[in-house]
Amino acid sequence: MNWPKHGGQPAKVGRQFNSKETNRSDWIDFSANIHPFGPPNWIKAIVADSMAAISVYPDPEYEEASRRLAELNDVSPEQVLVTNGGAEAIFMTAKLFEGKRALIVQPTFGEYEQACLHYRVETRDVFYDNGFRVPLKELESQMAWADVVYICRPNNPSGTVILERDIRVLLARCEETKTFLVVDEAFADFVPGTDATLTRMLSQFNSLILLRSLTKMYSIPGLRIGYLLASSTITAKLRCWQVPWSVNGIAGEVVKALPTDDPFVREARTFVKEELVRVRERLTELRFYVSPSQVNFFLLYDLEAPDKTEELFAFLAKNSIIARHTHNFKGLNGQYLRFAVKSAEDNDKLLACLAAWRHHV
């Protein structure tokens, strides 16, 4: 099996398992962690009204977009770097530590290691325990070796969130060892409560770098909108290295129009929280392990047939349901499947299919 590196490729994956002639619209794609109801109408309207933006160069400094993001995050515009999706933000941080050393908390998003490889950053892996709790003591002990630590919060693929007090412990250790902490908050918009982001810590710790993405909450992966928050010293250095006009004009218009309090986001958080509870309860009844996720995706492990994950993946695909494999998540070894939280109707189809699988095995 030629396992793809990312989710969001349902037809490519499905055709390898499903012999039926299936239209693209027939696949139910649980492999991409995208909000099922987006993009919101206000983004659709801006994209439709921004066609004039494609005939002129964007502002190379993205001043208005930076100011808007600064307002929303209560930081100065100089602390904001607008990027071509979260991926560019990840690669920009790796450039910052070119030729140095990085710790990566695994299993997690593979682009951290890819970006480090690109910039010749030597990496070491530190692994979550079986409950996806952060290995705090091990991280602290290895920080003297590292120039930077990469953490995904909420973590992809588990959906778990490291406690804020543990982040503070790590940042205090960073000050002792002169290490930077890069925290990817790509899914933070889905986390309810005040602990969703670490933005308020930026004023306390110059070693903290935060990565953000608008892709997941607003269902706009094709627009490629991300940004980075850090000290003005770091963002100034990264701005000098950034490819000119890396963010397109339409994406810039969307950023400038971001609302202060978006009902779409509030409704999304509520929906995901309630739906995740419902889905988890049913999967537990069916004897599946579900990771303690707080966001719009989760890991699943079959407690009754732990050695049949690939067979389960194929069974789902034959029923036009595409999961995300975990062969390229270090430490999971393909033994789990990852699923997005989708619409109630689609989630019901997944639950029905998994119930049928339970009878199948």
Coordinates of C-alpha atoms in Angstrom, one line a residue:
M1 CA 0.0 0.0 0.0
N2 CA 1.3 3.4 -1.0
W3 CA 0.1 5.3 2.0
P4 CA -0.2 9.1 1.4
K5 CA 1.6 11.5 3.6
H6 CA -1.5 13.6 4.3
G7 CA -5.3 13.2 4.6
G8 CA -7.7 14.8 2.3
Q9 CA -7.2 12.5 -0.7
P10 CA -10.3 10.3 -0.5
A11 CA -10.5 9.3 -4.2
K12 CA -6.8 8.4 -4.4
V13 CA -7.0 6.2 -1.3
G14 CA -10.5 4.8 -1.9
R15 CA -9.8 3.6 -5.4
Q16 CA -7.2 1.2 -4.0
F17 CA -9.8 -0.6 -2.0
N18 CA -13.1 0.0 -3.6
S19 CA -13.7 -1.7 -7.0
K20 CA -17.0 0.1 -7.5
E21 CA -17.3 3.1 -9.9
T22 CA -17.5 5.8 -7.3
N23 CA -17.9 9.5 -7.8
R24 CA -15.8 11.9 -5.9
S25 CA -18.9 13.2 -4.1
D26 CA -19.7 9.7 -2.8
W27 CA -16.6 9.5 -0.6
I28 CA -17.1 10.5 3.0
D29 CA -13.6 11.9 3.9
F30 CA -12.8 11.6 7.6
S31 CA -9.1 11.9 6.9
A32 CA -8.9 15.7 6.8
N33 CA -9.4 17.6 10.0
I34 CA -11.5 20.3 8.4
H35 CA -14.7 21.9 9.8
P36 CA -17.6 20.1 8.1
F37 CA -19.8 23.2 7.7
G38 CA -17.4 25.8 6.3
P39 CA -16.4 28.0 4.8
P40 CA -18.7 30.5 6.5
N41 CA -20.7 32.8 4.3
W42 CA -18.7 35.9 5.1
I43 CA -15.5 34.3 3.7
K44 CA -17.4 33.2 0.6
A45 CA -18.6 36.8 0.1
I46 CA -15.1 38.2 0.5
V47 CA -13.6 35.7 -2.0
A48 CA -16.3 36.6 -4.5
D49 CA -15.9 40.3 -4.0
S50 CA -12.0 40.2 -4.1
M51 CA -11.4 39.3 -7.7
A52 CA -9.8 42.7 -8.3
A53 CA -7.1 41.6 -5.9
I54 CA -5.8 39.1 -8.4
S55 CA -4.7 41.8 -10.9
V56 CA -2.5 43.8 -8.4
Y57 CA 0.4 42.8 -6.2
P58 CA -0.4 42.4 -2.5
D59 CA 1.2 44.7 0.0
P60 CA 4.6 42.9 0.5
E61 CA 4.5 43.8 4.2
Y62 CA 0.9 42.7 4.7
E63 CA 0.5 45.7 7.0
E64 CA -3.3 45.7 7.3
A65 CA -3.5 41.9 7.7
S66 CA -0.8 42.1 10.4
R67 CA -2.6 44.8 12.2
R68 CA -5.8 42.9 12.2
L69 CA -4.2 39.7 13.6
A70 CA -2.4 41.8 16.2
E71 CA -5.7 43.3 17.3
L72 CA -7.3 39.9 17.6
N73 CA -4.4 38.5 19.6
D74 CA -3.6 41.5 21.7
V75 CA 0.0 41.8 20.5
S76 CA 1.8 44.4 18.5
P77 CA 1.8 44.2 14.7
E78 CA 5.6 43.7 14.8
Q79 CA 5.0 40.4 16.6
V80 CA 3.0 39.0 13.7
L81 CA 4.2 37.3 10.5
V82 CA 1.5 36.4 8.0
T83 CA 2.4 33.1 6.2
N84 CA 1.3 31.0 3.3
G85 CA -0.6 28.5 5.5
G86 CA 0.7 26.9 8.6
A87 CA 3.3 25.0 6.6
E88 CA 5.3 28.1 5.7
A89 CA 5.3 29.1 9.4
I90 CA 6.7 25.7 10.3
F91 CA 9.5 25.9 7.7
M92 CA 10.3 29.5 8.7
T93 CA 10.9 28.4 12.3
A94 CA 13.2 25.6 11.1
K95 CA 15.2 28.2 9.1
L96 CA 15.6 30.1 12.3
F97 CA 17.5 27.1 13.7
E98 CA 19.4 26.0 10.6
G99 CA 22.2 23.6 11.3
K100 CA 21.2 23.3 15.0
R101 CA 19.3 20.8 17.1
A102 CA 15.6 20.2 17.8
L103 CA 13.5 18.0 20.0
I104 CA 10.1 16.9 18.6
V105 CA 7.4 15.5 20.8
Q106 CA 5.9 12.5 19.0
P107 CA 3.7 11.2 17.6
T108 CA 2.8 14.4 15.8
F109 CA 2.5 16.3 12.6
G110 CA 5.3 15.2 10.2
E111 CA 6.1 18.6 8.8
Y112 CA 8.2 19.5 11.8
E113 CA 10.7 16.8 11.0
Q114 CA 10.5 17.5 7.3
A115 CA 11.2 21.2 7.9
C116 CA 14.1 20.4 10.1
L117 CA 15.5 18.0 7.5
H118 CA 15.3 20.7 4.9
Y119 CA 17.4 23.1 7.0
R120 CA 19.8 20.5 8.3
V121 CA 18.4 20.6 11.9
E122 CA 19.4 17.5 13.8
T123 CA 16.4 16.0 15.6
R124 CA 15.6 13.8 18.5
D125 CA 12.2 12.4 19.3
V126 CA 10.6 12.4 22.8
F127 CA 7.3 10.4 23.0
Y128 CA 4.0 10.9 24.8
D129 CA 3.0 8.1 27.1
N130 CA 0.1 5.7 26.2
G131 CA -2.4 8.2 27.5
F132 CA -0.8 11.0 25.3
R133 CA 0.4 12.8 28.4
V134 CA 3.5 15.0 27.8
P135 CA 6.8 13.4 29.0
L136 CA 7.7 16.4 31.0
K137 CA 10.7 15.1 32.9
E138 CA 12.3 13.6 29.8
L139 CA 11.8 16.8 27.9
E140 CA 13.4 18.9 30.7
S141 CA 16.4 16.6 30.9
Q142 CA 17.0 16.8 27.1
M143 CA 16.5 20.5 26.7
A144 CA 20.2 21.3 27.4
W145 CA 21.0 19.4 24.1
A146 CA 18.4 21.3 22.0
D147 CA 18.1 24.7 20.5
V148 CA 14.3 24.3 19.9
V149 CA 11.5 22.1 20.9
Y150 CA 8.4 21.5 18.7
I151 CA 5.1 20.8 20.3
C152 CA 1.7 20.5 18.7
R153 CA -1.1 21.9 21.0
P154 CA -3.7 20.5 20.5
N155 CA -1.7 17.6 19.2
N156 CA -2.2 16.1 15.8
P157 CA -3.1 13.2 15.6
S158 CA -4.4 12.6 19.2
G159 CA -6.4 15.8 19.7
T160 CA -5.0 16.1 23.2
V161 CA -4.0 19.4 24.9
I162 CA -0.9 19.8 27.1
L163 CA -1.8 21.5 30.3
E164 CA -0.9 25.2 30.5
R165 CA 1.0 24.6 33.7
D166 CA 3.2 22.0 32.0
I167 CA 4.0 24.6 29.2
R168 CA 5.0 27.0 31.9
V169 CA 7.4 24.4 33.3
L170 CA 8.9 23.9 29.9
L171 CA 9.3 27.6 29.3
A172 CA 11.0 28.1 32.6
R173 CA 13.4 25.3 31.6
C174 CA 13.9 27.0 28.2
E175 CA 15.1 30.1 29.9
E176 CA 17.7 28.1 31.8
T177 CA 19.0 26.2 28.7
K178 CA 18.5 29.1 26.1
T179 CA 16.1 26.9 24.2
F180 CA 13.1 28.0 22.1
L181 CA 9.7 26.5 22.3
V182 CA 7.6 26.3 19.1
V183 CA 4.0 25.5 19.8
D184 CA 1.7 24.8 16.8
E185 CA -1.8 26.0 17.6
A186 CA -3.3 25.1 14.3
F187 CA -6.4 23.5 16.0
A188 CA -6.6 25.9 19.0
D189 CA -9.8 27.5 17.6
F190 CA -11.7 24.3 18.4
V191 CA -10.7 24.3 22.1
P192 CA -13.3 25.8 24.4
G193 CA -12.3 28.0 27.4
T194 CA -9.4 30.4 28.1
D195 CA -6.7 27.7 27.9
A196 CA -7.1 27.3 24.1
T197 CA -4.1 29.5 23.2
L198 CA -0.8 30.6 24.9
T199 CA -0.9 34.1 23.4
R200 CA -0.7 35.8 26.8
M201 CA 2.6 34.0 27.5
L202 CA 4.3 35.9 24.7
S203 CA 4.8 38.9 26.9
Q204 CA 6.4 36.7 29.6
F205 CA 8.7 34.4 27.6
N206 CA 10.8 35.6 24.6
S207 CA 11.6 31.9 23.9
L208 CA 8.0 31.2 22.9
I209 CA 6.9 31.0 19.2
L210 CA 3.3 30.3 18.3
L211 CA 2.1 29.0 14.9
R212 CA -1.5 29.5 13.7
S213 CA -3.7 28.4 10.8
L214 CA -7.1 29.6 9.5
T215 CA -7.4 26.4 7.4
K216 CA -9.1 24.1 9.9
M217 CA -11.7 26.2 11.5
Y218 CA -12.8 28.0 8.4
S219 CA -12.4 25.1 5.9
I220 CA -10.2 27.0 3.5
P221 CA -7.1 24.8 2.9
G222 CA -7.0 26.1 -0.7
L223 CA -6.5 29.7 0.4
R224 CA -3.3 28.9 2.4
I225 CA -3.6 31.3 5.4
G226 CA -1.4 31.0 8.5
Y227 CA 0.6 33.2 10.7
L228 CA 3.3 33.2 13.4
L229 CA 3.4 35.1 16.7
A230 CA 6.7 35.7 18.5
S231 CA 8.9 38.5 19.8
S232 CA 9.5 41.3 17.4
T233 CA 13.1 40.4 17.2
I234 CA 12.3 36.9 15.9
T235 CA 9.6 38.1 13.5
A236 CA 11.9 40.8 12.1
K237 CA 14.5 38.1 11.3
L238 CA 12.0 35.8 9.7
R239 CA 10.5 38.6 7.7
C240 CA 13.9 39.2 6.0
W241 CA 14.0 35.5 4.9
Q242 CA 10.4 35.2 3.8
V243 CA 9.7 34.8 0.0
P244 CA 8.3 38.0 -1.3
W245 CA 4.5 38.0 -1.8
S246 CA 4.2 34.5 -0.4
V247 CA 0.6 35.2 0.7
N248 CA -1.9 35.9 -2.1
G249 CA -4.1 39.0 -2.2
I250 CA -7.4 37.2 -1.7
A251 CA -6.1 35.5 1.4
G252 CA -5.0 38.9 2.7
E253 CA -8.5 40.3 2.2
V254 CA -9.9 37.4 4.3
V255 CA -7.4 38.1 7.1
K256 CA -8.3 41.8 7.2
A257 CA -12.0 41.0 7.6
L258 CA -11.6 38.5 10.4
P259 CA -14.4 39.3 13.0
T260 CA -13.6 40.0 16.6
D261 CA -16.3 37.6 17.8
D262 CA -17.4 35.2 15.1
P263 CA -20.6 33.3 15.8
F264 CA -19.5 30.7 13.3
V265 CA -16.5 29.8 15.6
R266 CA -18.6 29.7 18.7
E267 CA -21.2 27.5 17.1
A268 CA -18.4 25.2 15.7
R269 CA -16.9 24.7 19.2
T270 CA -20.2 23.8 20.6
F271 CA -21.1 21.4 17.8
V272 CA -17.7 19.6 18.0
K273 CA -17.8 19.3 21.7
E274 CA -21.3 17.8 21.8
E275 CA -20.7 15.6 18.8
L276 CA -17.4 14.3 20.1
V277 CA -19.2 13.2 23.3
R278 CA -21.9 11.4 21.4
V279 CA -19.5 9.6 19.0
R280 CA -17.2 8.6 21.8
E281 CA -20.0 7.1 23.9
R282 CA -21.1 4.9 21.0
L283 CA -17.6 3.9 20.1
T284 CA -16.9 2.9 23.7
E285 CA -20.0 0.7 23.6
L286 CA -18.6 -0.9 20.4
R287 CA -15.3 -1.6 22.2
F288 CA -13.1 0.9 20.5
Y289 CA -10.5 3.0 22.3
V290 CA -10.9 6.8 21.5
S291 CA -8.1 9.2 22.4
P292 CA -9.0 11.9 24.9
S293 CA -9.3 14.5 22.2
Q294 CA -10.6 18.0 22.9
V295 CA -10.9 19.0 19.2
N296 CA -12.4 18.0 15.9
F297 CA -10.6 14.7 15.4
F298 CA -9.6 11.7 17.4
L299 CA -7.6 8.5 17.2
L300 CA -9.3 5.1 17.2
Y301 CA -8.0 1.7 18.2
D302 CA -9.9 -1.5 18.0
L303 CA -9.7 -3.2 21.4
E304 CA -11.3 -6.4 20.1
A305 CA -9.1 -6.8 17.0
P306 CA -5.9 -4.7 17.6
D307 CA -4.0 -6.5 14.9
K308 CA -6.5 -5.8 12.1
T309 CA -6.2 -2.1 11.7
E310 CA -5.4 -2.2 8.0
E311 CA -8.2 -4.6 7.4
L312 CA -10.5 -2.2 9.2
F313 CA -9.2 0.6 7.0
A314 CA -10.0 -1.4 3.9
F315 CA -13.4 -2.4 5.2
L316 CA -14.3 1.3 5.7
A317 CA -13.0 2.3 2.3
K318 CA -15.1 -0.4 0.6
N319 CA -18.0 1.3 2.2
S320 CA -16.8 4.7 0.9
I321 CA -15.5 6.0 4.2
I322 CA -12.0 7.2 4.2
A323 CA -10.0 7.2 7.5
R324 CA -6.5 8.6 8.1
H325 CA -3.9 5.9 8.4
T326 CA -1.1 6.4 11.1
H327 CA 1.8 4.7 9.4
N328 CA 3.7 8.0 9.2
F329 CA 3.1 9.1 12.8
K330 CA 6.0 8.0 14.8
G331 CA 5.2 5.7 17.7
L332 CA 1.7 4.7 16.4
N333 CA 3.1 2.2 13.8
G334 CA -0.2 2.2 11.9
Q335 CA -2.1 0.6 14.8
Y336 CA -4.6 3.5 15.1
L337 CA -6.9 5.3 12.6
R338 CA -7.6 9.0 12.8
F339 CA -11.1 10.4 12.2
A340 CA -12.4 13.9 11.8
V341 CA -15.6 15.0 13.6
K342 CA -17.9 15.6 10.6
S343 CA -21.7 16.4 10.3
A344 CA -24.0 14.3 12.5
E345 CA -25.3 12.5 9.4
D346 CA -21.8 11.5 8.3
N347 CA -20.8 10.6 11.9
D348 CA -23.8 8.3 12.0
K349 CA -22.7 6.6 8.8
L350 CA -19.3 6.0 10.4
L351 CA -20.8 4.6 13.5
A352 CA -23.0 2.3 11.6
C353 CA -20.1 1.1 9.5
L354 CA -18.0 0.4 12.6
A355 CA -20.9 -1.5 14.2
A356 CA -21.0 -3.6 11.0
W357 CA -17.3 -4.2 11.3
R358 CA -17.7 -5.4 14.8
H359 CA -20.1 -8.1 13.5
H360 CA -17.7 -8.7 10.6
V361 CA -14.8 -9.7 12.8

